[in-house]
Coordinates of N, CA and C in Angstrom, one line a residue:
Chain A
A25 N 69.5 173.7 127.6 CA 68.7 172.6 129.0 C 69.2 171.4 128.6
Q26 N 69.6 170.5 129.9 CA 69.8 169.3 129.9 C 68.6 168.3 129.4
S27 N 69.3 166.9 129.1 CA 68.3 166.1 129.1 C 69.0 164.6 129.5
V28 N 68.3 163.7 129.6 CA 68.9 162.1 129.8 C 67.8 161.4 129.2
T29 N 68.4 160.4 128.4 CA 67.5 159.4 127.8 C 68.3 158.3 128.6
Q30 N 67.6 157.4 128.6 CA 67.7 155.8 128.8 C 67.0 155.1 128.1
P31 N 67.8 154.3 127.1 CA 66.6 153.9 125.8 C 66.3 152.8 126.5
D32 N 66.5 151.8 127.7 CA 66.1 150.6 127.7 C 65.2 150.7 128.8
I33 N 63.9 150.4 128.6 CA 62.7 150.6 129.3 C 62.9 149.7 130.1
H34 N 62.8 148.3 129.7 CA 63.0 146.9 130.8 C 64.0 146.3 130.3
I35 N 64.9 145.5 130.9 CA 65.9 144.9 130.9 C 65.8 143.4 131.7
T36 N 65.7 142.1 131.2 CA 65.8 141.0 132.4 C 66.9 140.2 132.0
V37 N 67.4 140.0 133.0 CA 68.7 139.2 133.3 C 68.9 137.9 134.4
S38 N 69.4 137.2 134.2 CA 69.3 136.1 134.8 C 70.1 136.2 136.0
E39 N 70.0 135.6 137.4 CA 70.8 136.1 138.1 C 72.0 135.3 138.1
G40 N 73.0 136.2 138.3 CA 74.7 135.8 138.2 C 75.2 136.3 136.9
A41 N 74.4 136.5 135.9 CA 74.8 137.3 134.7 C 75.2 138.6 134.9
S42 N 75.6 139.3 133.9 CA 76.3 140.7 134.0 C 75.1 141.8 133.5
L43 N 75.3 142.9 134.0 CA 74.2 143.6 133.5 C 74.4 145.1 132.8
E44 N 74.1 145.5 132.2 CA 74.5 147.0 131.6 C 73.6 147.8 131.2
L45 N 73.1 149.1 132.3 CA 72.1 150.1 131.8 C 72.8 151.3 130.8
R46 N 72.0 151.7 130.2 CA 72.8 152.6 129.3 C 72.1 154.0 129.4
C47 N 73.0 155.2 129.4 CA 72.3 156.6 129.8 C 73.2 157.7 129.0
N48 N 72.6 158.2 128.1 CA 72.8 159.7 127.6 C 72.4 160.4 128.1
Y49 N 73.3 161.7 128.0 CA 72.8 162.9 128.2 C 72.9 164.1 127.4
S50 N 72.6 165.2 127.5 CA 72.7 166.3 126.8 C 72.8 167.1 127.8
Y51 N 74.2 168.1 127.4 CA 74.3 169.2 128.2 C 75.2 170.3 127.7
G52 N 75.5 171.3 127.5 CA 76.2 171.7 127.0 C 77.6 172.2 127.5
A53 N 77.4 171.9 129.2 CA 79.0 172.1 130.0 C 79.1 170.7 130.3
T54 N 80.1 171.0 131.5 CA 80.8 169.5 132.3 C 79.4 168.9 133.1
P55 N 79.1 168.0 132.7 CA 77.6 167.5 133.6 C 78.3 166.7 134.9
Y56 N 77.6 166.8 136.1 CA 78.0 165.8 136.8 C 76.9 164.9 137.1
L57 N 77.0 163.9 137.1 CA 76.1 162.4 136.6 C 75.9 161.4 137.9
F58 N 74.7 161.1 137.9 CA 74.1 160.1 139.3 C 73.7 158.6 138.7
W59 N 73.7 157.9 139.6 CA 72.5 156.6 139.2 C 72.2 156.3 140.7
Y60 N 70.7 156.6 140.8 CA 70.0 156.2 141.7 C 68.7 154.7 141.5
V61 N 68.6 154.3 142.6 CA 68.0 153.1 142.6 C 66.8 153.1 143.1
Q62 N 65.7 152.8 142.6 CA 64.4 152.3 143.6 C 63.4 151.7 143.2
S63 N 63.4 150.8 144.7 CA 62.5 149.8 145.0 C 60.9 150.0 144.8
P64 N 60.3 149.3 144.6 CA 58.6 149.8 144.2 C 58.3 150.4 145.5
G65 N 57.3 151.9 145.6 CA 56.8 152.3 146.6 C 58.1 153.0 147.2
Q66 N 59.2 153.1 146.9 CA 60.1 153.7 147.6 C 60.9 154.9 146.8
G67 N 61.4 155.6 147.8 CA 62.2 156.8 147.4 C 63.4 156.1 146.6
L68 N 64.6 157.1 146.1 CA 65.5 157.4 145.3 C 66.7 156.5 146.3
Q69 N 67.4 155.8 145.9 CA 68.9 156.0 146.8 C 69.8 155.9 145.5
L70 N 70.6 156.6 146.4 CA 71.9 156.7 145.2 C 73.4 155.6 145.4
L71 N 73.2 155.4 144.2 CA 74.2 153.8 143.8 C 75.9 154.8 143.4
L72 N 76.0 156.0 143.0 CA 76.7 156.3 142.5 C 76.9 157.7 142.2
K73 N 78.0 158.5 141.9 CA 78.2 159.7 141.0 C 79.2 159.7 140.4
Y74 N 79.3 161.2 139.5 CA 80.4 161.6 138.9 C 80.7 162.9 139.0
F75 N 81.8 163.6 139.5 CA 81.9 164.8 139.6 C 82.8 165.4 138.8
S76 N 84.1 164.6 138.6 CA 85.2 164.9 137.9 C 86.1 164.1 138.5
G77 N 87.5 163.7 137.5 CA 88.5 163.0 137.4 C 88.2 161.6 137.2
D78 N 88.6 160.6 137.6 CA 88.6 159.5 137.2 C 87.5 158.8 136.6
T79 N 87.1 158.7 135.4 CA 86.2 158.4 134.5 C 85.2 157.2 134.7
L80 N 86.1 156.0 135.6 CA 85.2 155.0 136.2 C 84.8 155.2 137.7
V81 N 83.7 155.2 137.9 CA 83.4 155.5 139.5 C 82.7 153.9 139.9
Q82 N 83.1 153.8 141.2 CA 82.8 152.7 142.1 C 81.5 152.9 142.7
G83 N 80.6 152.1 143.0 CA 79.3 152.7 143.9 C 79.2 151.8 144.7
I84 N 78.1 151.4 145.3 CA 77.6 150.6 146.3 C 76.8 149.5 145.4
K85 N 76.7 148.5 146.4 CA 76.0 147.0 145.8 C 76.6 146.6 144.7
G86 N 78.0 146.9 144.4 CA 79.0 146.1 143.4 C 78.8 147.0 142.1
F87 N 78.2 148.2 141.9 CA 77.8 148.6 140.6 C 79.0 149.5 140.4
E88 N 79.4 149.8 139.2 CA 80.4 151.0 138.7 C 79.9 151.8 137.4
A89 N 80.2 152.7 137.0 CA 79.6 153.1 135.8 C 81.0 153.6 135.5
E90 N 80.8 154.1 134.3 CA 82.0 154.8 133.3 C 81.4 156.1 132.7
F91 N 82.0 157.2 132.9 CA 81.7 158.3 132.0 C 82.4 158.5 130.7
K92 N 81.8 158.4 129.8 CA 82.7 158.6 128.1 C 81.9 160.3 127.7
R93 N 83.1 161.1 127.5 CA 82.5 162.3 127.2 C 82.0 162.7 125.9
S94 N 83.1 161.7 125.1 CA 83.0 161.6 123.1 C 81.7 161.0 122.7
Q95 N 80.9 160.0 123.7 CA 80.0 159.5 123.7 C 78.8 160.3 124.0
S96 N 79.0 160.9 125.3 CA 78.1 161.5 126.4 C 77.1 160.9 127.0
S97 N 78.0 159.3 127.8 CA 77.3 158.5 128.0 C 78.0 158.0 129.3
F98 N 77.1 157.5 130.4 CA 77.3 157.5 131.8 C 76.8 155.8 131.8
N99 N 77.4 154.8 131.7 CA 76.4 153.9 131.6 C 76.9 152.8 132.8
L100 N 75.9 152.1 133.3 CA 75.9 151.2 134.6 C 76.0 149.8 134.4
R101 N 77.4 149.5 135.3 CA 77.3 147.8 135.0 C 78.0 147.6 136.7
K102 N 77.3 146.0 136.3 CA 77.6 145.0 137.2 C 77.7 143.6 136.9
P103 N 78.7 143.1 137.2 CA 79.3 142.0 136.4 C 78.5 141.1 137.1
S104 N 77.7 141.0 138.2 CA 76.6 139.7 138.7 C 75.7 139.8 139.4
V105 N 74.7 139.7 138.6 CA 73.3 140.4 139.3 C 73.0 139.6 140.4
H106 N 72.0 140.0 141.2 CA 71.9 139.3 142.4 C 70.2 139.6 142.4
W107 N 69.0 138.6 142.8 CA 67.8 138.5 143.2 C 67.5 139.7 143.3
S108 N 68.2 140.4 144.5 CA 67.7 141.7 145.0 C 68.0 143.2 144.5
D109 N 68.5 143.1 142.8 CA 68.5 143.9 142.0 C 67.7 144.5 141.2
A110 N 66.8 143.5 141.4 CA 65.5 144.3 140.9 C 65.1 145.1 141.2
A111 N 64.7 145.9 140.8 CA 64.4 147.1 140.7 C 64.4 148.6 139.8
E112 N 63.8 149.5 140.0 CA 64.0 150.6 138.6 C 65.1 151.6 139.0
Y113 N 65.5 151.7 137.8 CA 67.3 152.7 137.9 C 66.9 153.5 136.9
F114 N 67.3 154.7 137.4 CA 67.4 155.9 137.3 C 69.0 156.9 136.7
C115 N 69.1 157.2 135.9 CA 70.1 158.2 135.5 C 70.0 159.5 135.2
A116 N 70.9 160.3 136.1 CA 70.1 161.7 136.3 C 71.6 162.6 136.2
V117 N 71.5 164.0 135.6 CA 72.6 165.0 135.2 C 72.3 165.6 135.8
G118 N 72.9 166.5 136.5 CA 72.9 167.9 137.2 C 73.6 169.0 136.8
A119 N 73.2 170.1 136.9 CA 73.6 171.1 136.5 C 74.2 172.5 137.1
L120 N 75.2 172.9 137.7 CA 75.9 173.9 138.4 C 74.8 175.1 137.5
A121 N 74.9 175.3 136.6 CA 74.2 176.6 136.2 C 72.3 176.7 136.0
A122 N 72.0 175.5 136.4 CA 70.5 175.4 136.7 C 70.2 175.2 138.1
G123 N 71.3 175.5 139.3 CA 70.3 175.4 140.2 C 70.9 174.4 141.1
N124 N 71.5 173.4 140.2 CA 72.0 172.3 141.0 C 70.6 171.2 140.8
K125 N 69.4 171.5 140.2 CA 68.1 170.6 140.0 C 69.1 169.6 139.1
L126 N 68.7 168.2 139.5 CA 68.7 167.1 138.9 C 67.7 166.7 137.5
T127 N 68.0 166.4 136.5 CA 67.1 166.1 135.6 C 67.2 164.4 135.3
F128 N 66.6 163.7 135.4 CA 66.2 162.4 135.3 C 65.7 161.8 133.7
G129 N 66.4 160.2 133.4 CA 65.8 159.7 132.9 C 64.8 159.1 133.2
G130 N 64.4 158.6 131.8 CA 63.2 157.7 132.1 C 63.1 156.5 133.2
G131 N 64.1 155.9 133.1 CA 64.3 154.9 134.1 C 64.4 153.7 133.3
T132 N 65.0 152.3 133.9 CA 65.1 151.4 133.2 C 64.4 150.6 134.5
R133 N 63.9 149.4 134.2 CA 63.2 148.6 135.1 C 64.2 147.4 134.8
V134 N 64.8 146.5 135.8 CA 65.0 145.5 135.6 C 64.9 144.3 136.4
L135 N 64.3 143.1 135.5 CA 64.1 142.1 136.0 C 64.7 140.6 136.3
V136 N 65.2 140.3 137.3 CA 65.8 139.3 137.4 C 65.4 137.8 137.4
K137 N 65.8 137.0 136.7 CA 65.1 135.7 136.7 C 66.2 134.6 137.5
P138 N 65.4 133.9 138.2 CA 66.2 132.8 139.1 C 67.1 131.8 138.0
Chain B
D26 N 72.7 160.7 161.7 CA 72.5 160.9 160.4 C 70.9 160.0 160.0
T27 N 69.7 160.6 160.2 CA 68.8 159.9 160.0 C 67.9 159.6 158.8
G28 N 68.8 160.6 157.7 CA 68.0 160.5 156.5 C 67.1 161.6 156.6
V29 N 66.5 161.8 155.3 CA 65.4 162.4 155.0 C 64.0 161.7 154.8
S30 N 63.0 162.8 156.1 CA 62.1 161.9 156.1 C 60.9 162.4 155.5
Q31 N 59.4 161.9 155.1 CA 58.5 162.3 154.4 C 57.5 162.1 155.4
D32 N 56.5 162.8 155.5 CA 54.9 162.7 156.0 C 53.8 163.4 155.6
P33 N 52.6 162.7 155.2 CA 52.6 161.0 155.3 C 52.9 160.1 154.1
R34 N 53.2 158.9 154.3 CA 53.7 157.9 153.2 C 52.4 158.1 152.0
H35 N 51.4 158.1 152.3 CA 50.0 157.8 151.6 C 49.2 158.9 152.0
K36 N 48.5 159.3 150.8 CA 47.5 160.4 151.3 C 46.4 160.2 150.1
I37 N 45.1 159.4 150.3 CA 44.1 159.8 149.2 C 42.8 160.6 150.0
T38 N 42.9 161.7 148.9 CA 41.8 162.6 148.8 C 40.8 162.6 147.7
K39 N 39.9 163.8 148.2 CA 39.1 163.6 146.8 C 39.0 164.8 145.9
R40 N 38.7 164.6 145.0 CA 38.9 165.9 144.2 C 38.6 167.1 144.6
G41 N 39.2 168.5 144.8 CA 38.7 169.5 145.0 C 39.2 170.1 146.8
Q42 N 40.0 168.9 147.4 CA 40.3 169.2 148.7 C 41.5 169.5 149.0
N43 N 42.2 170.2 149.7 CA 43.8 170.5 149.9 C 44.6 169.3 150.9
V44 N 45.5 169.4 150.1 CA 46.5 168.5 150.9 C 47.6 169.2 151.1
T45 N 48.4 168.7 152.5 CA 49.6 169.1 152.7 C 50.8 168.1 152.9
F46 N 51.9 168.3 152.4 CA 52.9 167.0 152.8 C 54.0 167.8 153.6
R47 N 54.5 167.3 154.1 CA 55.8 167.4 155.0 C 57.0 166.5 154.5
C48 N 58.5 167.6 154.7 CA 59.5 166.8 154.3 C 60.6 167.3 155.5
D49 N 61.3 166.4 156.2 CA 62.3 166.7 157.4 C 63.5 166.6 156.3
P50 N 64.3 166.9 156.4 CA 65.7 166.9 155.5 C 66.8 166.6 156.6
I51 N 68.2 166.1 155.9 CA 68.9 165.9 156.4 C 69.6 166.8 157.6
S52 N 69.7 166.7 158.9 CA 70.0 168.1 159.6 C 71.3 168.8 159.1
E53 N 71.4 169.8 159.3 CA 72.4 170.7 158.6 C 72.4 170.7 157.0
H54 N 71.5 169.8 156.4 CA 71.6 170.0 154.9 C 71.0 171.7 154.5
N55 N 71.8 172.6 153.9 CA 70.8 173.9 153.7 C 69.8 173.9 152.3
R56 N 70.2 172.8 151.7 CA 69.2 173.0 150.3 C 68.4 171.7 150.8
L57 N 67.1 172.0 149.5 CA 65.9 171.3 149.9 C 65.1 171.6 148.6
Y58 N 64.6 170.4 147.9 CA 64.4 170.0 146.7 C 63.2 169.3 146.9
W59 N 62.4 169.5 146.0 CA 60.9 168.8 146.3 C 60.5 168.2 144.1
Y60 N 60.6 167.1 144.2 CA 60.2 166.9 143.0 C 58.7 166.0 142.4
R61 N 58.4 165.5 141.7 CA 57.0 164.6 141.2 C 57.7 163.8 140.4
Q62 N 57.1 162.4 140.6 CA 57.1 161.6 139.9 C 55.6 160.7 139.7
T63 N 55.6 160.9 138.2 CA 54.4 159.9 137.8 C 54.5 158.6 137.5
L64 N 53.5 157.6 137.2 CA 53.6 156.5 137.2 C 54.9 156.3 135.9
G65 N 55.5 155.3 136.2 CA 56.6 155.1 134.6 C 57.6 156.0 134.2
Q66 N 57.4 157.1 135.2 CA 58.3 158.3 134.6 C 59.6 158.4 135.8
G67 N 60.8 159.2 135.2 CA 61.6 159.7 136.4 C 60.9 160.9 136.6
P68 N 61.6 161.3 137.4 CA 61.2 162.3 138.6 C 60.9 163.3 137.7
E69 N 60.4 164.7 138.4 CA 60.5 166.2 137.4 C 60.6 166.7 138.5
F70 N 61.6 168.1 138.4 CA 62.0 168.9 139.4 C 60.7 170.0 139.9
L71 N 60.1 170.1 140.6 CA 59.2 171.6 141.1 C 60.0 173.0 141.6
T72 N 60.6 172.4 142.4 CA 61.1 173.5 143.6 C 62.1 173.2 144.2
Y73 N 62.8 174.3 144.6 CA 64.2 174.1 145.7 C 64.7 175.1 146.7
F74 N 65.0 175.2 147.9 CA 65.1 176.3 148.8 C 66.6 176.2 149.2
Q75 N 67.0 177.3 149.4 CA 68.2 177.3 149.5 C 67.9 178.0 151.6
N76 N 68.1 177.2 152.5 CA 67.8 177.7 153.7 C 66.2 178.0 153.6
E77 N 65.8 178.9 153.9 CA 64.4 179.8 153.8 C 63.8 180.3 152.4
A78 N 65.0 180.5 151.7 CA 64.5 181.2 150.5 C 63.9 180.5 149.1
Q79 N 62.9 180.3 148.3 CA 62.8 179.6 147.7 C 63.4 180.3 146.5
L80 N 64.4 179.4 146.1 CA 65.2 180.0 144.9 C 64.2 179.7 143.1
E81 N 64.1 178.7 143.0 CA 63.5 178.5 141.5 C 62.4 177.7 141.7
K82 N 61.3 177.9 140.8 CA 60.0 177.0 140.8 C 59.8 176.8 139.6
S83 N 59.5 175.2 139.5 CA 59.2 175.1 137.8 C 58.2 175.7 137.1
R84 N 57.8 175.4 135.8 CA 56.4 176.0 135.5 C 55.4 174.8 135.7
L85 N 55.9 173.4 136.1 CA 55.0 172.3 136.4 C 54.2 172.6 137.5
L86 N 54.7 173.9 138.6 CA 54.4 174.3 139.7 C 53.0 175.4 139.1
S87 N 51.5 175.1 139.5 CA 50.8 176.0 139.0 C 50.6 176.4 140.2
D88 N 49.7 177.6 140.2 CA 49.4 178.5 141.2 C 48.6 177.6 142.5
R89 N 48.2 176.4 142.0 CA 47.7 175.5 143.2 C 48.2 175.3 144.1
F90 N 49.8 175.1 143.8 CA 50.7 174.4 144.4 C 51.7 175.6 145.2
S91 N 52.2 175.3 146.6 CA 52.8 176.2 147.4 C 53.9 175.5 148.5
A92 N 54.9 176.3 148.3 CA 55.8 175.4 149.2 C 56.4 176.1 150.2
E93 N 57.0 176.1 151.5 CA 57.6 176.6 152.5 C 58.5 176.2 153.0
R94 N 59.2 176.9 153.6 CA 60.5 176.5 154.4 C 60.7 177.3 155.3
P95 N 60.0 177.8 156.3 CA 59.7 178.7 157.0 C 61.1 179.0 158.1
K96 N 61.6 178.0 158.6 CA 62.8 178.1 159.2 C 63.9 177.7 158.6
G97 N 64.0 177.4 157.7 CA 64.9 176.6 157.1 C 65.4 175.3 156.9
S98 N 64.6 174.5 157.7 CA 64.7 173.1 158.1 C 63.8 172.4 157.4
F99 N 62.4 171.9 158.1 CA 61.7 171.1 157.5 C 60.9 172.1 156.6
S100 N 60.3 171.2 155.1 CA 59.7 172.0 154.2 C 58.0 171.3 154.3
T101 N 57.2 172.1 154.0 CA 55.8 171.7 153.5 C 55.4 172.2 152.3
L102 N 54.9 171.0 151.2 CA 54.1 171.2 149.8 C 52.9 171.3 150.1
E103 N 52.0 172.3 149.4 CA 50.4 172.2 149.7 C 50.1 172.3 148.6
I104 N 48.8 171.4 147.9 CA 48.2 171.5 147.1 C 46.8 171.8 147.2
Q105 N 46.3 173.0 146.5 CA 44.8 173.4 146.9 C 44.3 173.0 145.8
R106 N 42.7 172.6 146.0 CA 42.0 171.9 144.9 C 42.7 171.2 143.9
T107 N 42.5 170.0 144.5 CA 43.3 169.1 144.3 C 42.7 168.2 143.0
E108 N 43.6 167.7 142.1 CA 43.0 167.4 140.7 C 43.3 166.1 140.2
Q109 N 42.6 165.2 139.5 CA 43.1 163.8 139.6 C 44.6 163.9 138.6
G110 N 45.0 164.9 137.9 CA 46.0 164.5 137.3 C 47.3 165.3 138.3
D111 N 46.9 165.7 139.5 CA 47.9 165.8 140.3 C 48.5 164.6 141.2
S112 N 47.5 163.1 141.1 CA 48.0 162.1 141.5 C 49.6 161.6 140.9
A113 N 50.6 161.4 142.1 CA 52.0 161.1 142.1 C 52.2 161.0 143.2
M114 N 54.0 160.5 143.4 CA 54.6 160.5 144.2 C 55.2 161.6 144.3
Y115 N 55.4 162.3 145.7 CA 56.2 163.8 145.7 C 57.3 163.2 146.9
L116 N 58.3 163.3 145.9 CA 59.8 163.2 146.9 C 60.6 164.4 147.0
C117 N 61.1 164.4 148.2 CA 61.9 165.6 148.5 C 63.4 165.4 148.9
A118 N 64.2 166.0 148.8 CA 65.8 165.7 148.6 C 66.0 166.4 149.3
S119 N 67.5 166.4 150.3 CA 68.6 167.8 150.8 C 69.8 167.7 150.2
S120 N 70.2 168.5 150.3 CA 71.6 168.6 150.0 C 72.5 169.4 150.8
V121 N 74.0 169.5 150.8 CA 74.6 170.5 151.2 C 75.3 171.3 150.0
G122 N 74.5 172.6 149.9 CA 75.1 173.3 148.7 C 75.9 174.4 149.4
R123 N 77.4 174.1 148.4 CA 78.8 174.9 148.7 C 79.0 176.3 148.1
G124 N 77.9 176.6 147.6 CA 77.9 177.6 146.5 C 78.1 177.5 145.5
Q125 N 78.4 178.7 144.4 CA 78.3 178.7 142.8 C 79.5 177.6 142.9
G126 N 79.2 176.6 141.4 CA 80.7 176.1 141.0 C 81.0 175.1 141.9
A127 N 80.2 174.7 142.3 CA 80.5 173.4 143.5 C 79.2 172.3 143.4
P128 N 79.8 171.1 142.6 CA 78.1 170.0 142.9 C 78.1 169.5 144.2
E129 N 76.8 168.9 143.8 CA 76.4 168.4 145.3 C 75.3 166.8 144.8
T130 N 75.4 166.7 145.7 CA 74.8 165.1 145.7 C 73.2 165.3 146.8
Q131 N 72.4 165.1 146.1 CA 71.4 165.1 146.3 C 70.7 163.8 147.5
Y132 N 70.0 163.5 148.2 CA 69.7 162.6 149.4 C 68.5 162.9 149.4
F133 N 67.7 161.5 148.8 CA 66.3 161.3 148.7 C 65.2 160.8 150.0
G134 N 64.2 161.4 149.9 CA 63.1 160.7 150.9 C 62.6 159.5 150.6
P135 N 61.6 159.0 151.5 CA 60.8 157.9 150.8 C 59.6 158.2 149.9
G136 N 59.3 159.5 150.1 CA 58.0 159.7 149.1 C 57.2 160.0 149.5
T137 N 56.0 160.9 149.4 CA 54.4 160.9 149.7 C 53.8 159.9 148.4
R138 N 53.2 159.3 148.3 CA 52.3 158.7 147.1 C 50.7 159.6 147.4
L139 N 50.5 160.4 146.7 CA 49.5 161.1 146.3 C 48.4 160.3 145.5
L140 N 47.0 160.0 145.5 CA 46.1 159.7 145.0 C 44.8 160.5 145.1
V141 N 44.2 160.9 144.1 CA 43.0 161.8 143.8 C 42.0 161.6 143.6
L142 N 41.1 161.3 144.1 CA 40.0 160.2 143.4 C 39.0 160.9 142.7

């Protein structure tokens, strides 16, 4: 069975500073990976995804993520954080052998200081 | 493309009552998923449909839970005899399934937040 770990429960970052959110997954075959963002009381918005090919993927709102198979990681980055980036971020892994259902990590809450 | 919609957005009920939630997927999306998210946690898979067929149910989905997608369009999730532990956000997602061996992207609705008193 697949699993996802997001080691950081909370991260506080100053506006304009860079941000990196960690995600480690466990899955026996080739995974496909997602990052979603959730504002309070809202649903999940897709930031970016990795299916295959180039291991550095670009997403919306200036986010990017890098798939590293050797480290079973899919970390999310943004060079300069805006106050509107304060939210909860979820990494998820999908598995073709598991009916395409997604397995999510526990999330990382990002707070942005002015 | 109006996105996935869910109704109601909030529901407060008393323990023992039945509740029903509705999800309208993105049009022409043949797959529909239900997830549950408790406070401070990531979403957990409950069940999914391909067209009108329910293909998988999680063991989280007790006998009190039932889901339908009668015409392969909208779906309903019913919880009978609600318990306080059912309090959570119920999220619906839809996707275009292109068959085995093809990954897909799930798009989520705004969720229905349930509070059982």
